[in-house]
Short mmCIF file of C-alpha atoms and ligand atoms in Angstrom, two decimals:
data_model
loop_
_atom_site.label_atom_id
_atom_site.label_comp_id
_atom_site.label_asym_id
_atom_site.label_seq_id
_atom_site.Cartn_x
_atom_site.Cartn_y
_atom_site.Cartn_z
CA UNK N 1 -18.68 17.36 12.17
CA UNK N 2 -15.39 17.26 13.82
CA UNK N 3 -12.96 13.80 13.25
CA UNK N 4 -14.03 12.42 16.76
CA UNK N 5 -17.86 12.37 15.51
CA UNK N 6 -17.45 11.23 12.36
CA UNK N 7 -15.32 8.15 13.78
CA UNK N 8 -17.95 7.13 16.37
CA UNK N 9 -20.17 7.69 13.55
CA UNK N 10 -18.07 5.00 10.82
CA UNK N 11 -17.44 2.64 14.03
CA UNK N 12 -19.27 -0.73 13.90
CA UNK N 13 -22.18 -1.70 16.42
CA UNK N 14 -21.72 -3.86 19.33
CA UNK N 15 -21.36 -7.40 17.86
CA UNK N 16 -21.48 -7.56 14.12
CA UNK N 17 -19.05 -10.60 13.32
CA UNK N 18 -20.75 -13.59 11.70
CA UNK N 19 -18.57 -16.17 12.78
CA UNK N 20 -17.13 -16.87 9.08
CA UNK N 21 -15.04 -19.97 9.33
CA UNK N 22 -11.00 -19.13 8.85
CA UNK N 23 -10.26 -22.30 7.26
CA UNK N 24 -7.10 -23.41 6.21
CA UNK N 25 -7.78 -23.23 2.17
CA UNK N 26 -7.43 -20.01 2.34
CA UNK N 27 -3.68 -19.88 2.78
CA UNK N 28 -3.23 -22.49 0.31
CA UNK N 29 -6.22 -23.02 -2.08
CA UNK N 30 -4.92 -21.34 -5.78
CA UNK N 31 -8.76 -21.54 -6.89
CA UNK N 32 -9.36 -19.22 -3.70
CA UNK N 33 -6.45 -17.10 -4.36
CA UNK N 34 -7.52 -16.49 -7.71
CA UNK N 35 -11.28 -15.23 -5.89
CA UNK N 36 -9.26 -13.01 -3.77
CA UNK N 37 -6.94 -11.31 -6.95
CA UNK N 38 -10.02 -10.47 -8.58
CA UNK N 39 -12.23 -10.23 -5.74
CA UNK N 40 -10.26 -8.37 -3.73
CA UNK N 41 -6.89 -6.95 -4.90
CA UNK N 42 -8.15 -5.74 -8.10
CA UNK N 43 -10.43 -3.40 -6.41
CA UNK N 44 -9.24 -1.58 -3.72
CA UNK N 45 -6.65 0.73 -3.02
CA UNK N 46 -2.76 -0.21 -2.52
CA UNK N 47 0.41 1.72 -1.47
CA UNK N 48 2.59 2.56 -5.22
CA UNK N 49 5.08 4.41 -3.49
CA UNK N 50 6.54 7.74 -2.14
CA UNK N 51 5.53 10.51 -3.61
CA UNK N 52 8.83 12.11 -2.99
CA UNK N 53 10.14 9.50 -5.58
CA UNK N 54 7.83 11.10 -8.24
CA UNK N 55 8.33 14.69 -6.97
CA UNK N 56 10.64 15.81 -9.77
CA UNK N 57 9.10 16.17 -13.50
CA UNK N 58 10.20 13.41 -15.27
CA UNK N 59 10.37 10.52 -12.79
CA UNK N 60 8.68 6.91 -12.70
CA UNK N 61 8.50 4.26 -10.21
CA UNK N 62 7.10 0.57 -10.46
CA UNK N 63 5.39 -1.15 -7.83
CA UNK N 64 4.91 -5.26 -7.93
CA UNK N 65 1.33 -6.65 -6.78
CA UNK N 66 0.34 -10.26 -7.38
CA UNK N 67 1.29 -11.26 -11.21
CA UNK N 68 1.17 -7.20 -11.82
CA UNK N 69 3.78 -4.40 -12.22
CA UNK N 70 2.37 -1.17 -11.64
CA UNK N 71 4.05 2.04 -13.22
CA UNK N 72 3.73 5.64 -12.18
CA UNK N 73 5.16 8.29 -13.73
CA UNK N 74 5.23 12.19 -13.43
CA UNK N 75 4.96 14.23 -16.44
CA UNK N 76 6.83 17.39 -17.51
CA UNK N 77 3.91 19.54 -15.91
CA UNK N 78 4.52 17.12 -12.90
CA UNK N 79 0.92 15.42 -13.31
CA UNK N 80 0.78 11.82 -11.55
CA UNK N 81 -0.42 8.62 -13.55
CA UNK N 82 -0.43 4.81 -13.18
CA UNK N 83 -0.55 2.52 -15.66
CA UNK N 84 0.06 -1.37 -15.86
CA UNK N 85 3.47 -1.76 -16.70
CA UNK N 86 3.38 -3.94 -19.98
CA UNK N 87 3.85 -2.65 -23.56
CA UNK N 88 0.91 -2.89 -25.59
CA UNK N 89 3.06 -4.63 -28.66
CA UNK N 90 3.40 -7.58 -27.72
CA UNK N 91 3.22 -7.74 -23.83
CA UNK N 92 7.06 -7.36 -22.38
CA UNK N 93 7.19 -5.20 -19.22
CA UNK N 94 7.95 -2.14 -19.88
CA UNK N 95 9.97 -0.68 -17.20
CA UNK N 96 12.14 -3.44 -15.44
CA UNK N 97 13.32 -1.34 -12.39
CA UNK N 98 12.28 0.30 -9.43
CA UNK N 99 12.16 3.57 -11.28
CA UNK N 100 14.29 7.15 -12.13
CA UNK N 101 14.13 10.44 -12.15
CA UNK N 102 15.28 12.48 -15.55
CA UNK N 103 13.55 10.31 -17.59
CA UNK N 104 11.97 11.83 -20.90
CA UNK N 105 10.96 8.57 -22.75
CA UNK N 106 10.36 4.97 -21.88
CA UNK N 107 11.92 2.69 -23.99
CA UNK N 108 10.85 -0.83 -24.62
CA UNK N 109 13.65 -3.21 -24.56
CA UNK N 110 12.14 -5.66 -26.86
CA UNK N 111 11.40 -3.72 -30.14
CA UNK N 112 11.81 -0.45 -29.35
CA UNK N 113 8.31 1.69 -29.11
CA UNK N 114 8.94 4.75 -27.06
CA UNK N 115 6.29 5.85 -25.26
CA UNK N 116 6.28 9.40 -23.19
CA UNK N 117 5.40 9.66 -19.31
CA UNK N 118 1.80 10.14 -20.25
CA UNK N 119 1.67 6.53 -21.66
CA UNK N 120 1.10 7.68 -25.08
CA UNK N 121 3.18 5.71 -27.80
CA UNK N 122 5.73 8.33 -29.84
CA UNK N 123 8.03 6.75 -31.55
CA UNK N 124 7.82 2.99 -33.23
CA UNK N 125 9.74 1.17 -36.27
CA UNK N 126 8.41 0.87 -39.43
CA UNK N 127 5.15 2.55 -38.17
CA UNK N 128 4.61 2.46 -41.84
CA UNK N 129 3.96 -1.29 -41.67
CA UNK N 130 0.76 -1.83 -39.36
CA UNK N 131 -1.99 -2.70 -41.50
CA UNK N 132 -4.51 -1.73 -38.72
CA UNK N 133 -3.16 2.05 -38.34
CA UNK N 134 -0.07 3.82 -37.65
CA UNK N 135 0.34 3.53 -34.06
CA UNK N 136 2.01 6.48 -32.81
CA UNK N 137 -0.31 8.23 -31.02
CA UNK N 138 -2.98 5.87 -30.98
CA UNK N 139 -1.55 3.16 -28.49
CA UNK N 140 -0.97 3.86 -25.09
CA UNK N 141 -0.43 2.10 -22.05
CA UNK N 142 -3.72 1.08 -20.03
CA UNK N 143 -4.02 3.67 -17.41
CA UNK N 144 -5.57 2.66 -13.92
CA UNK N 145 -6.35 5.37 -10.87
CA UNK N 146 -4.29 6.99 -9.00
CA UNK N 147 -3.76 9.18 -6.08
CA UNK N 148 -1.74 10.54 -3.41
CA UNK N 149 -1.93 11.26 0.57
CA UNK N 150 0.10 11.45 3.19
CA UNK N 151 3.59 11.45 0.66
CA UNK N 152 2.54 8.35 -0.78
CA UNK N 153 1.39 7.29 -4.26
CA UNK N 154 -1.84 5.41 -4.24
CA UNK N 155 -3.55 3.06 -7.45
CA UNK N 156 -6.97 1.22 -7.67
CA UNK N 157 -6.94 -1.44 -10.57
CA UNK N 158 -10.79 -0.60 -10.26
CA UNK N 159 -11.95 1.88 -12.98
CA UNK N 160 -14.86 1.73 -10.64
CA UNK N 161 -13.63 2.33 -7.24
CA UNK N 162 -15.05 5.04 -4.75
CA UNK N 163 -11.76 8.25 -4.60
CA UNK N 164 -9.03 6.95 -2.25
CA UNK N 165 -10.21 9.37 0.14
CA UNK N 166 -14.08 8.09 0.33
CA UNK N 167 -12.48 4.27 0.36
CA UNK N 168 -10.19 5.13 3.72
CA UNK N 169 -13.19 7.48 5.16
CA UNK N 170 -12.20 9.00 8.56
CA UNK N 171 -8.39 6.78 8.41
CA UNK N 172 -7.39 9.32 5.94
CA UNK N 173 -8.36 12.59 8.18
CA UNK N 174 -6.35 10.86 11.00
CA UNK N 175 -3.53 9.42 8.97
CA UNK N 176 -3.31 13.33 7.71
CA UNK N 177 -3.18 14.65 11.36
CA UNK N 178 0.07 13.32 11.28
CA UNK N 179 1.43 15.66 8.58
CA UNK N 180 3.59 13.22 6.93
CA UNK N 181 3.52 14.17 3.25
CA UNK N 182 6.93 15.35 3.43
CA UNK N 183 9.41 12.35 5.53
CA UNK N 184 11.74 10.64 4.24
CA UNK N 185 11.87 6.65 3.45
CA UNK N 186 14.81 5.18 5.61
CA UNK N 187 14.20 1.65 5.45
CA UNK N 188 13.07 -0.01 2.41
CA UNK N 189 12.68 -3.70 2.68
CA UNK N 190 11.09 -6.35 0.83
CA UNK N 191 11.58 -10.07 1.62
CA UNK N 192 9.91 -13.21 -0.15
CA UNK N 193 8.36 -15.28 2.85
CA UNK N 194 7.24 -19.08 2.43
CA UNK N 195 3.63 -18.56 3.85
CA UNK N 196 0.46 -16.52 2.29
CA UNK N 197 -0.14 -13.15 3.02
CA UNK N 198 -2.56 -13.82 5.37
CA UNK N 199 -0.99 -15.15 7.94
CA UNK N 200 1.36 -11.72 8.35
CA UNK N 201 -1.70 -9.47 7.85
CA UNK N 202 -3.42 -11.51 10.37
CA UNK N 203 -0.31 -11.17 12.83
CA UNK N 204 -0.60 -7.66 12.21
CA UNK N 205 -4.59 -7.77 13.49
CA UNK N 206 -4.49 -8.62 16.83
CA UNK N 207 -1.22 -7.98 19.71
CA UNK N 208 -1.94 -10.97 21.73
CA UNK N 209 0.95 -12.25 20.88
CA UNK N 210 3.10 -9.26 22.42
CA UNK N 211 3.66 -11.17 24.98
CA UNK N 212 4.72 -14.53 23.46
CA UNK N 213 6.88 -12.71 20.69
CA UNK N 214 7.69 -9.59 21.44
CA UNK N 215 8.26 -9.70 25.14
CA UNK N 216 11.15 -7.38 24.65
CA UNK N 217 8.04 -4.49 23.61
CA UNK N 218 6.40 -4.60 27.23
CA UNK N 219 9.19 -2.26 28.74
CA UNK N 220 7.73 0.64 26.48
CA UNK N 221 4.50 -0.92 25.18
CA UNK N 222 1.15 -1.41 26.77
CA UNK N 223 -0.15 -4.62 25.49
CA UNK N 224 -2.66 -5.40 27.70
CA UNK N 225 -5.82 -5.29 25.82
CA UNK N 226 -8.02 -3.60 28.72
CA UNK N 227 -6.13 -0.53 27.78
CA UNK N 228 -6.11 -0.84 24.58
CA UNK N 229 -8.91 0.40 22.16
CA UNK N 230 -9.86 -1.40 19.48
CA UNK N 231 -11.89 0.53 16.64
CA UNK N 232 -13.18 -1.56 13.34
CA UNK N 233 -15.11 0.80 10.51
CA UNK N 234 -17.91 -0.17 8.88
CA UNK N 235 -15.48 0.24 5.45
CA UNK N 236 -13.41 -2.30 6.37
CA UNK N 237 -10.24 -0.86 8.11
CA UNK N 238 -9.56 -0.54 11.82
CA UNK N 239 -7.18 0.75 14.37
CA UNK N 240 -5.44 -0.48 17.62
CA UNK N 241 -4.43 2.45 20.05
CA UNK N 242 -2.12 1.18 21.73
CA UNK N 243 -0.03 3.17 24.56
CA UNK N 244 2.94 3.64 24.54
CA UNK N 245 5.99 4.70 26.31
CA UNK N 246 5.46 3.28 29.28
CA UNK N 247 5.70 -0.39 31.13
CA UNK N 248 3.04 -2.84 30.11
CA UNK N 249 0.42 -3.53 32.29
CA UNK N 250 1.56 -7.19 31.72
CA UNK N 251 4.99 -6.63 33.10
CA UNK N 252 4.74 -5.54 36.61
CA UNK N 253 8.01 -4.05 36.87
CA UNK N 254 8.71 -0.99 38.91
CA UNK N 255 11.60 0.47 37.30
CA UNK N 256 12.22 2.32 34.01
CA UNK N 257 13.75 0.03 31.66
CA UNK N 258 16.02 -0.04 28.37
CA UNK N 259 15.08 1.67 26.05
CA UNK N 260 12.13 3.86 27.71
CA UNK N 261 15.05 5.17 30.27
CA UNK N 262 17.17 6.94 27.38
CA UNK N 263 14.40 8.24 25.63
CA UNK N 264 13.03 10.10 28.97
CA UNK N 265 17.22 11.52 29.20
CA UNK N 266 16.69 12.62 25.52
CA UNK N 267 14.02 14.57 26.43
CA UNK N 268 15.36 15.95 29.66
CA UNK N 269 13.49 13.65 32.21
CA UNK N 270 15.33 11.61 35.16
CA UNK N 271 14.62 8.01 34.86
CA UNK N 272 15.29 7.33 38.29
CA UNK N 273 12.31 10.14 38.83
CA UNK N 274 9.68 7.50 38.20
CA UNK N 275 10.71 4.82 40.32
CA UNK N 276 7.94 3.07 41.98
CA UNK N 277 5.56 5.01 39.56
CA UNK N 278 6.48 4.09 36.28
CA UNK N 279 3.44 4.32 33.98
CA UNK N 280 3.62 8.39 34.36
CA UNK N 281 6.37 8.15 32.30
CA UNK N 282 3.62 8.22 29.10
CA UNK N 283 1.98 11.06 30.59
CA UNK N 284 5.53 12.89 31.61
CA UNK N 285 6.49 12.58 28.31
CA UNK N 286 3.66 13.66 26.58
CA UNK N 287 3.78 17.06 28.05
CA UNK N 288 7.72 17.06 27.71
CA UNK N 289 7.61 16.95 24.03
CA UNK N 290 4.33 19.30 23.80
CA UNK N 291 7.18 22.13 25.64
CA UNK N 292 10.35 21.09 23.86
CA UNK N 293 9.54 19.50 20.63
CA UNK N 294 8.90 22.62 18.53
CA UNK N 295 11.93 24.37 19.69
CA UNK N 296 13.98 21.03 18.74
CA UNK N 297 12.33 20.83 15.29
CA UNK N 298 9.66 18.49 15.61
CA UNK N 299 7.43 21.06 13.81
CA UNK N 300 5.11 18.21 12.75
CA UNK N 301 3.80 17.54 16.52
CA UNK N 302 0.94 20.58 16.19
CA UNK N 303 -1.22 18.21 14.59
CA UNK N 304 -1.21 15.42 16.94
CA UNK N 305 -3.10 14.84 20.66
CA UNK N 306 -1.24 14.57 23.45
CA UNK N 307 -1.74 10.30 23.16
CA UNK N 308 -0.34 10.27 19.62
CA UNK N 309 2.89 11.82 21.23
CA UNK N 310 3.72 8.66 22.77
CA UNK N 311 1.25 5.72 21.79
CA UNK N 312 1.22 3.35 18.53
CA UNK N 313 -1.76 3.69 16.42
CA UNK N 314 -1.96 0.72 13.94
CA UNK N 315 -4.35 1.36 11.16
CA UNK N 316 -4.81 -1.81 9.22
CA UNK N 317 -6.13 -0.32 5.56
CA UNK N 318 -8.08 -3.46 4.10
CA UNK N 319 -7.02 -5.70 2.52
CA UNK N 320 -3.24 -5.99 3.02
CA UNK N 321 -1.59 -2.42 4.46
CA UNK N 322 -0.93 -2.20 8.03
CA UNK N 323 0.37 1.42 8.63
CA UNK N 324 1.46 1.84 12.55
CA UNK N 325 1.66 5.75 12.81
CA UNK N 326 3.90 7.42 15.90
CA UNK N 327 4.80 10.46 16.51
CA UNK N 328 8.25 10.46 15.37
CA UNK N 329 7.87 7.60 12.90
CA UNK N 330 5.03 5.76 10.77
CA UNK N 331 6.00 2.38 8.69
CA UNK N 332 4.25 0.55 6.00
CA UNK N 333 3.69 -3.16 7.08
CA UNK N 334 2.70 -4.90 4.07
CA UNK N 335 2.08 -8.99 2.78
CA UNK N 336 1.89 -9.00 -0.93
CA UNK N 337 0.46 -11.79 -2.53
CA UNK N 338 2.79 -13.81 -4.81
CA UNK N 339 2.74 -14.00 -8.46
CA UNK N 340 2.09 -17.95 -8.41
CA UNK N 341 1.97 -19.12 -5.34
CA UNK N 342 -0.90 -18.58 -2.00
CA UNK N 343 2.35 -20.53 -0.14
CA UNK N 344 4.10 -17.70 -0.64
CA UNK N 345 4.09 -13.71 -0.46
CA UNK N 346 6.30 -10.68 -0.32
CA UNK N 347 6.82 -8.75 2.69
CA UNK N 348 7.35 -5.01 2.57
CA UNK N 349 8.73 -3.28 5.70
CA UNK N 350 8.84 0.48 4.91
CA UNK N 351 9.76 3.03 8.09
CA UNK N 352 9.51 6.82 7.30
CA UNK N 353 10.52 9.77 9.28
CA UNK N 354 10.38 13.16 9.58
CA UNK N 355 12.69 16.00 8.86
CA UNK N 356 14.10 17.72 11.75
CA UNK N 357 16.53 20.12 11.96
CA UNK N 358 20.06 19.33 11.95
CA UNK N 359 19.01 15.46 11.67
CA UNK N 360 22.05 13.37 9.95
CA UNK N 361 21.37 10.18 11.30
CA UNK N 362 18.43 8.40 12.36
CA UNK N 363 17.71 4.75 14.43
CA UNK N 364 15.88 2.24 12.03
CA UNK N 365 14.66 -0.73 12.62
CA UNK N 366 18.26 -2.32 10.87
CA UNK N 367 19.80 -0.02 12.89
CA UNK N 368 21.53 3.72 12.36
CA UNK N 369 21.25 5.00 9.34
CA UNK N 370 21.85 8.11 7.29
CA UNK N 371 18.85 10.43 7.01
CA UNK N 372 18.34 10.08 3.63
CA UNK N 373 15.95 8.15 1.07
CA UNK N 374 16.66 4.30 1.40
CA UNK N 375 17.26 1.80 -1.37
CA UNK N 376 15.16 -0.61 -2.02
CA UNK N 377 16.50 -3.97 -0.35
CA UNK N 378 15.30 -7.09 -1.70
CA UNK N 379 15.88 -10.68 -0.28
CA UNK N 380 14.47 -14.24 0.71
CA UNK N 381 13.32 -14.36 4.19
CA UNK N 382 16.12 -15.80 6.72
CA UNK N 383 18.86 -14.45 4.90
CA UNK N 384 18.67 -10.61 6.26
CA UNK N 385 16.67 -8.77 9.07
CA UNK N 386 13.60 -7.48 7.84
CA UNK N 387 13.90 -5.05 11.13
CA UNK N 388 13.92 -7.54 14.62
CA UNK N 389 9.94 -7.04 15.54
CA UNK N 390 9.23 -7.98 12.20
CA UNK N 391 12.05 -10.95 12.08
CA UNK N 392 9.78 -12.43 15.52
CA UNK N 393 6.87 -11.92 13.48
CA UNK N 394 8.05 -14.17 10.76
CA UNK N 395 9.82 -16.61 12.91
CA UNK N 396 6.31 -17.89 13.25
CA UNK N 397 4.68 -17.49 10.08
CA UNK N 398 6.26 -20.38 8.28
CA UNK N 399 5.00 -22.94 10.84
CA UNK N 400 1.51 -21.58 11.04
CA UNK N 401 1.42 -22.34 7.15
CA UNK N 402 2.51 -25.65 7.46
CA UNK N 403 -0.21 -25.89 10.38
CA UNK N 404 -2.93 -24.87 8.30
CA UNK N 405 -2.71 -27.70 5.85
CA UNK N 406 -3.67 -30.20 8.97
CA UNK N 407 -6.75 -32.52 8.96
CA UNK N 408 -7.04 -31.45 12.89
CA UNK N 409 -7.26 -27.83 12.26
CA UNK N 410 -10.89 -26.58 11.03
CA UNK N 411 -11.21 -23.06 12.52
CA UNK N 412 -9.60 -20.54 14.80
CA UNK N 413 -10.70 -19.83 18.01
CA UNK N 414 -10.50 -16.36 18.89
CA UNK N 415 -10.29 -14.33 21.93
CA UNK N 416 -11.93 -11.03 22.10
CA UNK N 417 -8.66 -8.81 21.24
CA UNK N 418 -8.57 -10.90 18.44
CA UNK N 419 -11.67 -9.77 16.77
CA UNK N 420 -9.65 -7.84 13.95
CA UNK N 421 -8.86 -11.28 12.69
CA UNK N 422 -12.01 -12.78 11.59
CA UNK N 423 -13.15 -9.37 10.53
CA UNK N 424 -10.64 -9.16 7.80
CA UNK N 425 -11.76 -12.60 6.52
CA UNK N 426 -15.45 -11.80 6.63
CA UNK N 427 -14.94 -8.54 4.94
CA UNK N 428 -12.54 -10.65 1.70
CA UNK N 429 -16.07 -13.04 1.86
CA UNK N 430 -18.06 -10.01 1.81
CA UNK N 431 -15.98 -8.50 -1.67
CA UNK N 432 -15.05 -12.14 -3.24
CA UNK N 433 -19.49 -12.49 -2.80
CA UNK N 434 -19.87 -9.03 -4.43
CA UNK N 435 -21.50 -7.84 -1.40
CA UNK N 436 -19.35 -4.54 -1.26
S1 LIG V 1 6.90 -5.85 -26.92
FE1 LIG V 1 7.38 -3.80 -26.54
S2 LIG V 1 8.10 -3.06 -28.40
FE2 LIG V 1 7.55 -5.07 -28.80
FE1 LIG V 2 4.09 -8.73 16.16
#
């Protein structure tokens, strides 16, 4: 069965939301927070990291989720693990940073007990003195699955979970047609934001709001919904194809604008050319970088259609991952849900990109940077750009929380393009219920 069949195959029938009520609770409520962690979050699949950051033997990396550290390490044959990052002495977490490479032991800071990448305790104090056994060699750290895809480290809390690849079903044969297993991490951001992590990942469901937030978007974006398809999996995820590199069908304009004219002069087209026919440029452009791209380096275009040359496919992975895959970029769009608090959540805002010859210096969301792997930027929302779509995002978020605590708000009231929305709510009912 080839990738198109099995898609219209995992697609969802005609009209199968129930109408679930998005109250406001559920941005605030701890009790239904707590039904979410272990409804939700501690069974499905989450984003650890780049696998390039475990590549060499020797190497671990920590991921936060919730009240949870995750650790990964790779061994000296190179094999991947996860564990939950807290020593099994007396509960102090284990690794404190975002992880090294060269690293033969872990060391805990409290008393000592070494254990080696493959969670297994070595060395301990007085190992003499446990009246319940020696425990070198006997204690390890609790090991949880993990995987990788697409150059990214993967781990299910689940001991029970379906493989990563039966959980994303036909998402992971089109995130691989992409071929990104080996780019590079540019940006690396992760901001604390004063609202749940809801409220982003429901942002991140619908682009009705293009037009309110991002009007900026519409000189290279098409928004408008008609031409936009929509596809939501019976497994929970679903994509927006949305096309790109040309004028929005909202916009009406009849000239190339900033930035779509310098990318046509990058790739050798005339943006004066189009005038009075400006949505060829998508089409133009396609078939531009179908000609030139492999000669220029961009090796990685074989595996992708003609649309994915120019258009923005967001997958959102349920529940929390919004991956928006390009040709020449993909990021991770991710709310995290706080430690303590549904009022709050952590934002990561990931961009990776793909090597090219001769590439030095690439344009990120925050603007040039070296081509290189990023370091991980951490900071409160408001005090640094989280990248400037995302900073519009946000510039909303907080208010919306505040909204949702009102008396006069009961339910949303969605338009059609918006159906991603309830869908993600009614699929956290269906998992907090037990029904998947
Ligand atoms: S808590 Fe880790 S060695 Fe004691
Ligand atoms: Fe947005």
């Amino acid at each position: 069965m080839s990738i198109q069949q099995r898609i219209e195959e995992a697609k969802e029938s005609g009209k199968f939301l129930r109408g679930d009520p998005i109250t406001g609770d559920r941005y605030y409520s701890k009790e239904f927070a707590q039904k979410e962690w272990d409804g939700v979050f501690a069974r499905t699949w989450q984003i650890g990291g780049m696998a390039a950051q475990l590549a060499k033997p020797g190497s671990t990396m920590t991921q936060n989720i919730g009240a949870e550290s995750i650790l990964m390490t790779s061994d000296e044959d190179g094999t991947i693990r996860a564990f939950y990052n807290v020593c099994p002495h007396r509960g102090n977490r284990l690794v404190a940073d975002d992880g090294k490479c060269g690293v033969k032991r872990m060391v805990c800071a409290y008393h000592s007990w070494t254990f080696s990448l493959d969670g297994v305790v070595r060395h301990v104090r007085d190992a003499e003195d446990y009246p319940q056994g020696n425990p070198i060699g006997k204690m390890k750290l609790k090991e949880i699955r993990c995987e990788s895809l697409g150059g990214l480290v993967w781990f299910n809390m689940d001991p029970n979970a379906p493989s990563l690849r039966d959980y994303l079903g036909v998402v992971a044969d089109q995130l691989e047609a992409y071929q990104t297993a080996n780019w590079t991490r540019v940006n690396w951001m992760t901001g604390l934001v004063e609202c749940n992590w809801k409220i982003i990942h429901d942002n991140f469901n619908e682009a009705y709001h293009i037009l309110s937030l991002h009007r900026e978007l519409g000189t290279f974006i098409d928004d408008a919904y008609q031409n936009t398809e929509f596809e939501l999996y019976k497994n929970g995820h679903n994509v927006m194809k949305m096309k790109g590199h040309l004028p929005s069908a909202n916009s009406r304009v009849n000239v190339v604008q900033a930035p779509l004219d310098a990318i046509l002069r990058e790739w050798d087209l005339d943006p004066a050319a189009f005038e009075g026919r400006v949505r060829d440029t998508r089409v133009a452009l396609q078939q531009q970088k179908r000609a030139l791209g492999p000669a220029r380096g961009h090796k990685h275009y074989e595996g992708v259609s003609d649309a994915q040359l120019t258009d923005y496919h967001h997958f959102t992975i349920f529940p929390n991952t919004t991956l928006t895959m390009a040709s020449d970029f993909f990021q991770v769009l991710r709310p995290l849900p706080h430690p303590s608090d549904p009022e709050k959540c952590l934002f990561d805002h990931w961009v990776m990109m793909p090597p090219v010859e001769g590439r030095d210096e690439v344009d990120t969301p925050t603007g040039k940077r070296k081509y290189e792997p990023a370091p991980h930027e951490t900071f409160l929302h408001g005090e640094a750009s989280i990248g400037f779509v995302a900073d519009q995002d946000l510039s909303v978020a907080v208010a919306q929380q505040l909204g949702l605590h009102s008396r006069g708000y009961q339910d949303a009231y969605l338009s059609g393009q918006e159906d991603r929305v309830r869908r993600l709510h009614e699929v956290i009912n269906d998992y907090i219920a037990g029904r998947r």
